[in-house]
Coordinates of C-alpha atoms and ligand atoms in Angstrom, one line a residue:
M1 CA -5.3 26.8 29.4
P2 CA -7.4 23.5 29.1
Q3 CA -5.3 20.5 29.5
A4 CA -5.3 18.8 26.1
D5 CA -5.5 15.1 25.4
I6 CA -3.0 15.1 22.6
G7 CA -0.7 17.4 20.8
I8 CA -0.3 17.7 17.0
I9 CA 2.6 19.1 15.2
G10 CA 2.1 19.9 11.6
L11 CA -0.9 21.8 10.2
A12 CA -0.8 20.5 6.7
V13 CA -4.2 19.1 5.4
M14 CA -3.5 15.7 6.9
G15 CA -2.5 17.3 10.3
E16 CA -5.3 19.7 10.4
N17 CA -8.0 17.1 9.4
L18 CA -6.6 14.6 12.1
V19 CA -7.0 17.4 14.6
L20 CA -10.6 18.2 13.6
N21 CA -11.5 14.3 13.5
M22 CA -10.0 14.0 17.2
E23 CA -12.0 17.1 18.3
S24 CA -15.1 15.6 16.8
R25 CA -14.8 12.6 18.9
G26 CA -14.5 14.6 22.2
Y27 CA -11.0 15.0 22.6
T28 CA -8.9 18.3 23.2
V29 CA -6.3 18.9 21.1
A30 CA -3.2 21.2 21.4
V31 CA -1.6 22.3 18.0
Y32 CA 1.6 23.5 16.7
N33 CA 3.2 24.3 13.3
R34 CA 6.8 25.4 12.6
T35 CA 5.3 28.2 10.6
P36 CA 3.2 30.0 13.2
E37 CA 0.8 31.9 10.7
K38 CA -0.6 28.2 10.1
V39 CA -1.4 28.1 13.9
D40 CA -3.4 31.7 13.5
A41 CA -5.0 30.6 10.4
F42 CA -6.3 27.2 11.5
I43 CA -7.4 28.7 14.8
Q44 CA -9.3 31.4 13.2
G45 CA -10.6 29.3 10.5
R46 CA -11.7 25.8 10.5
A47 CA -10.8 25.2 14.4
Q48 CA -12.7 28.3 15.3
G49 CA -15.3 27.6 18.4
K50 CA -13.7 24.1 18.8
N51 CA -11.8 22.6 21.7
I52 CA -8.3 23.2 19.8
V53 CA -5.6 24.9 21.5
G54 CA -3.1 26.8 19.3
T55 CA 0.4 27.2 20.6
K56 CA 3.3 28.9 18.9
D57 CA 6.2 27.2 20.8
L58 CA 6.9 23.6 21.6
A59 CA 7.5 24.3 25.3
T60 CA 3.9 25.7 25.7
L61 CA 2.6 22.7 23.3
V62 CA 4.2 20.2 25.8
G63 CA 2.8 22.3 28.9
S64 CA -0.6 22.0 27.5
L65 CA -0.9 18.2 27.7
K66 CA -2.2 15.9 30.1
S67 CA 0.3 13.2 31.4
P68 CA 1.5 11.0 30.1
R69 CA 1.9 13.6 27.4
K70 CA 1.1 12.4 23.7
V71 CA 2.6 14.3 20.9
M72 CA 1.8 13.3 17.4
L73 CA 4.0 14.5 14.5
M74 CA 2.3 15.1 11.3
V75 CA 5.3 16.6 9.2
K76 CA 7.1 15.8 6.2
A77 CA 8.5 12.6 6.4
G78 CA 12.5 12.5 6.7
T79 CA 14.7 15.1 8.5
A80 CA 11.7 17.0 9.8
V81 CA 10.8 14.1 12.0
D82 CA 14.4 13.9 13.5
E83 CA 14.4 17.6 14.0
M84 CA 11.2 17.4 15.8
I85 CA 12.2 14.6 17.9
E86 CA 15.5 16.5 18.6
Q87 CA 13.4 19.2 20.0
L88 CA 10.8 17.5 21.9
T89 CA 12.9 14.9 23.9
P90 CA 14.2 17.5 26.4
L91 CA 10.8 19.0 26.9
L92 CA 9.1 15.8 27.7
Q93 CA 9.1 13.7 30.8
K94 CA 9.5 9.8 31.6
D95 CA 7.0 7.7 30.0
D96 CA 5.5 10.2 27.6
I97 CA 4.9 9.2 23.9
I98 CA 6.0 10.7 20.7
I99 CA 3.8 9.6 17.9
D100 CA 4.9 9.6 14.0
G101 CA 1.8 9.3 11.9
G102 CA 3.6 10.4 8.8
N103 CA 4.8 7.9 5.9
S104 CA 8.4 7.3 7.6
Y105 CA 10.6 4.3 6.2
F106 CA 10.4 1.6 8.6
T107 CA 14.0 1.3 9.6
D108 CA 14.0 5.2 10.4
T109 CA 11.2 4.2 12.9
M110 CA 13.3 1.6 14.3
K111 CA 16.0 4.0 14.9
R112 CA 13.9 6.8 16.3
Q113 CA 12.3 4.4 18.7
T114 CA 15.7 3.2 20.0
F115 CA 16.7 6.9 20.4
V116 CA 13.3 8.0 22.1
E117 CA 13.4 5.2 24.4
S118 CA 16.9 5.8 25.5
K119 CA 15.7 9.2 26.8
G120 CA 13.1 7.2 28.8
L121 CA 10.1 8.1 26.7
R122 CA 8.0 5.9 24.5
Y123 CA 7.7 5.9 20.6
I124 CA 4.8 5.1 18.0
G125 CA 5.6 5.0 14.5
T126 CA 1.9 4.8 12.7
G127 CA 0.6 4.3 9.3
V128 CA -2.2 6.4 8.7
S129 CA -4.2 5.9 5.4
G130 CA -7.2 7.3 3.8
G131 CA -5.8 10.6 2.6
E132 CA -7.4 13.8 3.4
E133 CA -10.8 12.7 3.6
G134 CA -9.8 9.4 5.6
A135 CA -8.0 11.7 8.2
L136 CA -11.1 13.8 8.6
K137 CA -13.8 11.3 8.8
G138 CA -11.7 8.2 9.8
P139 CA -8.6 6.8 8.5
S140 CA -7.2 3.4 8.6
I141 CA -4.5 3.4 11.4
M142 CA -1.8 0.7 11.9
P143 CA 0.4 1.7 14.9
G144 CA 3.5 0.1 16.0
G145 CA 6.2 0.9 18.5
T146 CA 6.9 0.8 22.4
P147 CA 4.4 -1.9 23.4
S148 CA 3.3 0.0 26.5
A149 CA 2.3 2.9 24.6
W150 CA -0.5 1.1 23.0
P151 CA -2.9 1.1 25.9
E152 CA -2.3 4.8 26.4
V153 CA -3.4 5.8 22.7
K154 CA -5.7 2.9 22.0
E155 CA -9.2 4.7 23.1
L156 CA -8.4 7.9 21.2
F157 CA -7.0 6.0 17.9
Q158 CA -9.8 3.6 17.8
A159 CA -12.4 6.6 18.2
I160 CA -11.0 8.4 15.3
S161 CA -10.4 5.6 13.1
A162 CA -12.9 4.1 10.3
K163 CA -15.6 1.6 11.5
V164 CA -16.6 -1.4 9.9
G165 CA -18.9 -4.3 10.5
S166 CA -22.8 -4.4 10.4
N167 CA -23.1 -2.2 13.3
N168 CA -20.3 -0.1 12.2
D169 CA -18.4 -0.6 15.5
I170 CA -15.3 -2.6 14.5
P171 CA -12.3 0.1 14.3
C172 CA -10.0 0.0 11.5
C173 CA -7.2 0.2 14.1
E174 CA -5.1 -2.4 16.0
W175 CA -1.8 -2.7 17.5
V176 CA 0.5 -4.2 14.9
G177 CA 3.7 -4.8 16.5
P178 CA 7.0 -3.6 17.8
N179 CA 9.2 -0.7 16.6
G180 CA 8.8 -0.5 12.7
A181 CA 5.9 -2.8 12.3
G182 CA 3.3 -0.2 11.7
H183 CA 5.3 2.0 9.2
Y184 CA 6.2 -1.3 7.5
V185 CA 2.5 -2.6 7.4
K186 CA 1.5 0.9 6.0
M187 CA 4.2 0.5 3.3
I188 CA 2.9 -2.9 2.4
H189 CA -0.6 -1.4 2.0
N190 CA 0.7 1.3 -0.2
A191 CA 2.7 -1.4 -2.3
I192 CA -0.7 -3.3 -2.9
E193 CA -2.5 -0.1 -3.5
Y194 CA 0.3 0.5 -6.6
A195 CA -0.4 -2.9 -8.0
D196 CA -4.3 -2.3 -7.5
M197 CA -4.2 0.7 -9.5
Q198 CA -2.0 -0.2 -12.0
L199 CA -4.3 -3.4 -12.8
I200 CA -7.4 -0.9 -12.8
A201 CA -5.2 1.3 -15.4
E202 CA -4.6 -1.8 -17.6
S203 CA -8.2 -3.1 -17.6
Y204 CA -9.1 0.4 -18.7
F205 CA -6.4 0.5 -21.4
V206 CA -7.5 -2.8 -22.7
M207 CA -11.3 -1.7 -22.9
R208 CA -10.0 1.7 -24.4
E209 CA -7.7 0.0 -27.1
L210 CA -9.1 -3.3 -27.6
L211 CA -13.0 -2.7 -27.3
G212 CA -12.8 1.1 -28.3
M213 CA -15.0 2.0 -25.3
T214 CA -15.9 5.6 -24.2
P215 CA -15.2 6.8 -20.8
Q216 CA -19.1 6.9 -19.9
E217 CA -19.3 3.2 -21.3
M218 CA -16.4 2.3 -19.0
A219 CA -17.8 4.2 -16.2
D220 CA -20.9 1.9 -16.1
V221 CA -18.8 -1.2 -16.5
F222 CA -17.0 -0.2 -13.3
A223 CA -20.0 0.8 -11.5
E224 CA -21.4 -2.7 -12.3
W225 CA -18.3 -4.3 -11.0
N226 CA -18.3 -2.5 -8.1
K227 CA -21.3 -4.4 -7.1
G228 CA -19.5 -7.8 -7.2
V229 CA -16.2 -9.4 -6.0
L230 CA -14.3 -6.2 -7.1
D231 CA -16.4 -4.2 -4.7
S232 CA -13.9 -1.8 -3.4
Y233 CA -12.8 2.1 -3.2
L234 CA -10.6 2.1 -5.9
I235 CA -13.0 0.4 -8.2
E236 CA -15.6 3.2 -7.1
I237 CA -13.5 6.2 -7.8
T238 CA -12.5 4.7 -11.1
S239 CA -16.4 4.8 -12.1
H240 CA -16.6 8.3 -11.0
I241 CA -13.3 9.6 -12.8
F242 CA -14.8 8.4 -16.0
Q243 CA -17.7 10.5 -15.4
K244 CA -15.9 14.0 -14.8
T245 CA -15.9 16.3 -17.8
D246 CA -13.2 19.0 -18.1
A247 CA -14.8 22.4 -17.6
E248 CA -12.6 24.1 -20.1
T249 CA -12.8 21.7 -23.0
G250 CA -16.0 19.7 -22.5
K251 CA -14.1 16.4 -22.8
A252 CA -13.8 13.6 -20.5
M253 CA -11.3 14.5 -17.8
I254 CA -9.5 11.3 -18.2
D255 CA -8.8 12.0 -21.8
I256 CA -7.2 15.7 -20.7
I257 CA -4.7 14.1 -18.3
L258 CA -1.3 13.4 -19.7
D259 CA -0.2 9.8 -19.2
K260 CA 2.9 10.4 -17.0
A261 CA 2.5 9.0 -13.3
G262 CA 4.3 10.2 -10.2
D263 CA 5.2 8.6 -7.1
K264 CA 6.0 9.4 -3.5
G265 CA 8.5 6.6 -2.9
T266 CA 6.6 3.6 -0.8
G267 CA 6.3 1.6 -3.9
K268 CA 10.0 1.6 -4.4
W269 CA 10.7 1.2 -0.9
T270 CA 8.8 -1.9 -0.7
S271 CA 10.6 -3.3 -4.0
Q272 CA 14.0 -2.6 -2.4
N273 CA 13.0 -4.3 0.9
S274 CA 11.7 -7.3 -1.1
L275 CA 15.0 -7.4 -3.1
N276 CA 16.9 -7.4 0.1
L277 CA 14.8 -10.2 1.9
G278 CA 14.6 -12.2 -1.5
V279 CA 10.8 -12.4 -1.7
P280 CA 9.4 -12.2 -5.4
I281 CA 6.9 -9.4 -5.5
P282 CA 6.7 -9.0 -9.4
S283 CA 3.4 -7.5 -9.7
I284 CA 4.1 -5.0 -7.2
I285 CA 7.8 -4.1 -8.8
E286 CA 5.9 -4.1 -12.1
A287 CA 3.4 -1.4 -11.1
V288 CA 6.2 0.9 -9.7
Q289 CA 8.3 0.2 -13.2
A290 CA 5.0 1.0 -15.1
R291 CA 5.1 4.3 -13.5
Y292 CA 8.5 4.9 -14.2
I293 CA 8.1 3.9 -18.1
S294 CA 5.0 6.3 -18.2
A295 CA 7.2 9.1 -17.2
Y296 CA 9.4 8.7 -20.5
K297 CA 6.7 10.2 -22.5
S298 CA 8.9 12.0 -25.2
E299 CA 10.9 9.0 -25.6
R300 CA 7.9 6.9 -26.3
V301 CA 6.2 9.4 -28.6
A302 CA 9.7 8.9 -30.5
A303 CA 9.5 5.2 -30.5
S304 CA 6.1 5.0 -31.7
K305 CA 7.3 6.8 -34.7
A306 CA 10.4 4.9 -35.2
I307 CA 9.3 1.6 -34.5
T308 CA 6.8 -0.6 -36.6
S309 CA 5.0 -3.0 -35.0
S310 CA 3.2 -6.4 -36.6
A311 CA 0.8 -6.2 -33.5
Q312 CA -2.7 -6.2 -34.8
K313 CA -5.9 -5.8 -33.0
K314 CA -8.7 -7.8 -34.0
S315 CA -12.5 -7.3 -33.1
Y316 CA -14.0 -8.8 -30.2
D317 CA -17.5 -9.4 -28.6
R318 CA -17.7 -6.6 -26.0
K319 CA -19.8 -8.2 -23.3
A320 CA -17.7 -11.6 -23.5
F321 CA -14.6 -9.7 -23.4
L322 CA -15.6 -7.4 -20.6
Q323 CA -16.1 -10.6 -18.5
I324 CA -12.5 -11.7 -19.6
I325 CA -11.0 -8.3 -18.5
H326 CA -13.1 -8.8 -15.1
D327 CA -11.5 -12.1 -14.3
A328 CA -8.3 -11.1 -15.2
L329 CA -8.3 -8.1 -12.8
Y330 CA -9.6 -10.0 -10.2
A331 CA -7.0 -13.0 -10.4
S332 CA -4.3 -10.3 -11.0
K333 CA -5.4 -8.4 -7.8
I334 CA -5.4 -11.7 -5.9
M335 CA -1.8 -12.0 -6.8
A336 CA -0.8 -8.5 -5.6
Y337 CA -2.3 -9.6 -2.3
C338 CA -0.3 -13.0 -2.4
Q339 CA 2.6 -11.1 -3.0
G340 CA 2.3 -8.5 -0.4
F341 CA 1.4 -11.0 2.5
A342 CA 4.3 -13.3 1.3
L343 CA 6.6 -10.5 2.0
L344 CA 4.9 -9.7 5.4
K345 CA 5.4 -13.2 6.5
V346 CA 9.3 -13.1 5.7
A347 CA 9.5 -9.4 7.1
S348 CA 7.6 -10.7 10.2
K349 CA 10.3 -13.3 10.9
E350 CA 13.3 -11.2 9.7
Y351 CA 12.4 -8.5 12.2
D352 CA 10.7 -10.4 14.8
W353 CA 7.6 -8.7 14.7
N354 CA 5.0 -11.7 15.2
L355 CA 2.4 -10.1 12.9
R356 CA -1.1 -11.5 12.8
F357 CA -1.6 -11.5 9.0
G358 CA -5.5 -12.0 9.2
S359 CA -6.1 -9.0 11.5
L360 CA -3.9 -6.8 9.1
A361 CA -6.3 -7.5 6.5
L362 CA -9.1 -6.4 8.5
L363 CA -7.5 -3.0 9.3
W364 CA -7.7 -2.3 5.5
R365 CA -11.5 -3.1 5.2
G366 CA -12.4 0.7 5.9
G367 CA -10.8 4.3 5.9
C368 CA -8.0 3.4 3.6
I369 CA -7.3 3.4 -0.2
I370 CA -7.3 -0.3 -0.8
R371 CA -10.6 -1.1 1.2
A372 CA -12.4 -3.9 -0.4
R373 CA -14.9 -6.5 0.0
F374 CA -12.5 -9.4 -0.3
L375 CA -10.3 -8.6 2.6
E376 CA -12.7 -10.5 4.8
E377 CA -11.6 -13.4 2.8
I378 CA -7.9 -13.1 3.6
K379 CA -8.8 -12.8 7.2
K380 CA -10.8 -16.2 7.0
A381 CA -7.8 -17.8 5.0
F382 CA -5.3 -17.0 7.8
D383 CA -7.8 -18.0 10.6
E384 CA -7.8 -21.4 8.9
A385 CA -4.2 -21.6 8.2
P386 CA -2.0 -19.3 10.1
D387 CA 1.1 -20.5 8.7
L388 CA -0.2 -20.4 5.2
D389 CA 2.9 -19.6 3.0
N390 CA 0.8 -18.2 0.1
L391 CA -2.6 -16.9 -0.1
M392 CA -3.3 -18.8 -3.4
L393 CA -3.2 -22.0 -1.4
S394 CA -6.3 -21.1 0.7
P395 CA -9.4 -22.7 -0.5
Y396 CA -11.3 -19.4 -1.3
F397 CA -8.6 -17.8 -3.4
K398 CA -7.8 -21.4 -5.0
D399 CA -11.4 -21.6 -6.2
A400 CA -11.4 -18.1 -7.3
L401 CA -8.2 -18.4 -9.3
S402 CA -9.4 -21.7 -11.0
S403 CA -12.7 -20.1 -12.1
M404 CA -10.9 -16.8 -13.3
E405 CA -7.9 -18.6 -14.9
A406 CA -9.0 -19.3 -18.6
N407 CA -10.3 -15.6 -19.0
W408 CA -7.3 -14.3 -17.2
R409 CA -4.9 -16.1 -19.8
I410 CA -7.0 -14.9 -22.7
C411 CA -7.0 -11.5 -21.6
I412 CA -3.3 -11.4 -21.3
A413 CA -2.7 -13.4 -24.6
E414 CA -4.9 -11.1 -26.5
S415 CA -3.3 -7.8 -25.2
V416 CA 0.0 -9.2 -26.0
L417 CA -1.1 -10.1 -29.7
A418 CA -2.6 -6.7 -30.2
G419 CA 0.6 -4.7 -28.6
I420 CA -1.1 -3.4 -25.7
A421 CA 1.4 -3.3 -22.8
V422 CA -0.2 -5.0 -19.5
P423 CA 3.0 -5.6 -17.4
C424 CA 0.8 -5.7 -14.1
F425 CA -1.4 -8.5 -15.6
A426 CA 1.3 -10.5 -17.3
S427 CA 3.7 -10.5 -14.2
A428 CA 0.8 -11.6 -12.2
I429 CA 0.0 -14.7 -14.4
T430 CA 3.8 -15.5 -14.5
Y431 CA 4.0 -15.5 -10.6
F432 CA 0.9 -17.7 -10.5
D433 CA 2.5 -20.1 -12.9
S434 CA 6.2 -19.8 -11.5
Y435 CA 4.7 -20.7 -8.2
R436 CA 2.8 -23.6 -9.2
T437 CA 5.6 -24.9 -11.3
V438 CA 7.2 -28.4 -10.2
D439 CA 10.4 -28.5 -12.6
G440 CA 11.0 -25.0 -13.7
S441 CA 14.2 -23.7 -15.7
A442 CA 16.6 -22.7 -12.8
N443 CA 18.6 -26.0 -13.5
M444 CA 20.0 -24.1 -16.7
I445 CA 20.8 -21.0 -14.5
Q446 CA 22.6 -23.3 -12.2
A447 CA 24.6 -25.2 -14.8
Q448 CA 25.4 -21.8 -16.5
R449 CA 26.8 -20.5 -13.0
D450 CA 28.8 -23.6 -12.4
Y451 CA 30.2 -23.5 -16.1
F452 CA 31.7 -20.0 -15.9
G453 CA 32.2 -19.5 -12.3
A454 CA 32.3 -22.7 -10.6
H455 CA 29.2 -21.6 -8.4
T456 CA 28.2 -25.3 -7.9
Y457 CA 24.9 -26.7 -7.9
E458 CA 22.8 -29.3 -6.2
R459 CA 21.4 -32.4 -7.9
I460 CA 18.1 -33.9 -8.0
D461 CA 19.2 -37.6 -7.2
K462 CA 21.4 -37.0 -4.2
S463 CA 22.1 -34.4 -1.6
G464 CA 25.2 -32.2 -1.3
T465 CA 26.9 -29.4 -3.7
F466 CA 28.6 -30.3 -6.9
H467 CA 30.8 -28.9 -9.5
T468 CA 31.2 -30.4 -13.0
E469 CA 34.4 -29.7 -15.4
W470 CA 32.1 -28.6 -18.3
L471 CA 35.1 -28.6 -20.8
S472 CA 36.7 -32.0 -20.1
S473 CA 35.2 -34.6 -22.0
Ligands
LIG501 P1 5.5 24.3 7.7 O1 4.1 24.8 7.6 O2 6.2 25.2 8.7 O3 6.2 24.3 6.4 C1 3.8 19.4 6.0 O4 4.9 19.7 5.0 C2 4.0 19.8 7.3 O5 5.4 19.5 7.6 C3 3.8 21.4 7.7 O6 3.1 21.5 8.7 C4 5.3 21.8 7.6 O7 5.5 23.1 8.4 C5 5.9 20.6 8.6 N1 7.2 20.5 8.2 C6 8.2 20.4 7.2 N2 9.5 20.4 7.5 C7 9.5 20.6 8.8 C8 10.6 20.8 9.7 N3 11.8 20.7 9.2 N4 10.3 21.1 10.9 C9 9.1 21.3 11.3 N5 8.1 21.0 10.6 C10 8.2 20.8 9.3

């Protein structure tokens, strides 16, 4: 049996595609799957004639690997990962490496690393983004874990990752940090993706409802937008989506799909974590909430009949209003990144990860779902000011926001007046306005808290904590 460079466990689509990607770069890969028929199907199918070794039990898998052994799990997130780790650890030897390439929650990765290291082994929890196609052709890879494990996998991981740059030679894969850092950064990637998707959905919604545009007209707008500052994978696929016709009905596919969104939890995890850390990420949370309210389809239908709204649609100059939507989308998208990076900053400190924020943005330039032109600007912003509190303070984004601001406000105001729900847009501008407000309204909150609960407050004119007897004259 040939000595394989790495073993992959889990032959669902992501696992299979990653194996084929590795093999195509010259690596020999051993594979295992809980259901052995899938190993046979793979070896006799897509893996035929390739340097891929099928195994039916874990001991054979482990026995086929070069030392230090590298075993990568591409199994369902959750207990499946723990079960595989339990079964693998007795079979592995000192310094061997277990890699979890699934979407695990970062605190699970932290616990697993501690357990695996207690057995004398090494652990990597890595984000792999780019969906099925990315896994096959080159994903964005965000590894974290036992630091000494990185040099052992660096060459392979960088070889299979997406590449960017003018010579197409900069890998979208770098070491992120210790323990759960890789999976955390992948979680933030997904959270930004939630906001990015919701903002695009809201842009489409405004075009449809306020401007009465057809799918083909919107396809053209998104194709045009993809040539400018909004250039990104999600804008590109949105343009493609509008062009697709349903074979059965001949209607535009987008008009056939029910407006009920699902989710797999990474947006929720980020929201929960931000609440735990006390970091505001309203647009990301709003993007998650928008999916939740979308799922209330029957209640929404009933409410639309029960509630009469006074909101009225006006008529707009289409060309001018499209620019207004464009600017609102761009400015709001910047807010999603501001929030994602503000959370990364606090998490880095809280979990002692020493994250390099600019480099993280570069990992997302290729392969992954949020890949976009403007990520370079995030890198530059952190290069210029590594301790930047918020991206909106960097010169590039400050200028961008100031040139978009007027249209941003008009888009949201007109949508609200017309009764078009734009939760992510609205939360983005509210974040912008809240963040730049000197004298806010929280003095009232403090007064109320002190009134009913003697929670005390601070004063603007002297230091210390104070309490007022509110009912005494
Ligand atoms: P299966 O083909 O035997 O179901 C995605 O679901 C992948 O995770 C599949 O390869 C699946 O294997 C694997 N998987 C799911 N639960 C598992 C478990 N408890 N142990 C091992 N592999 C599991």
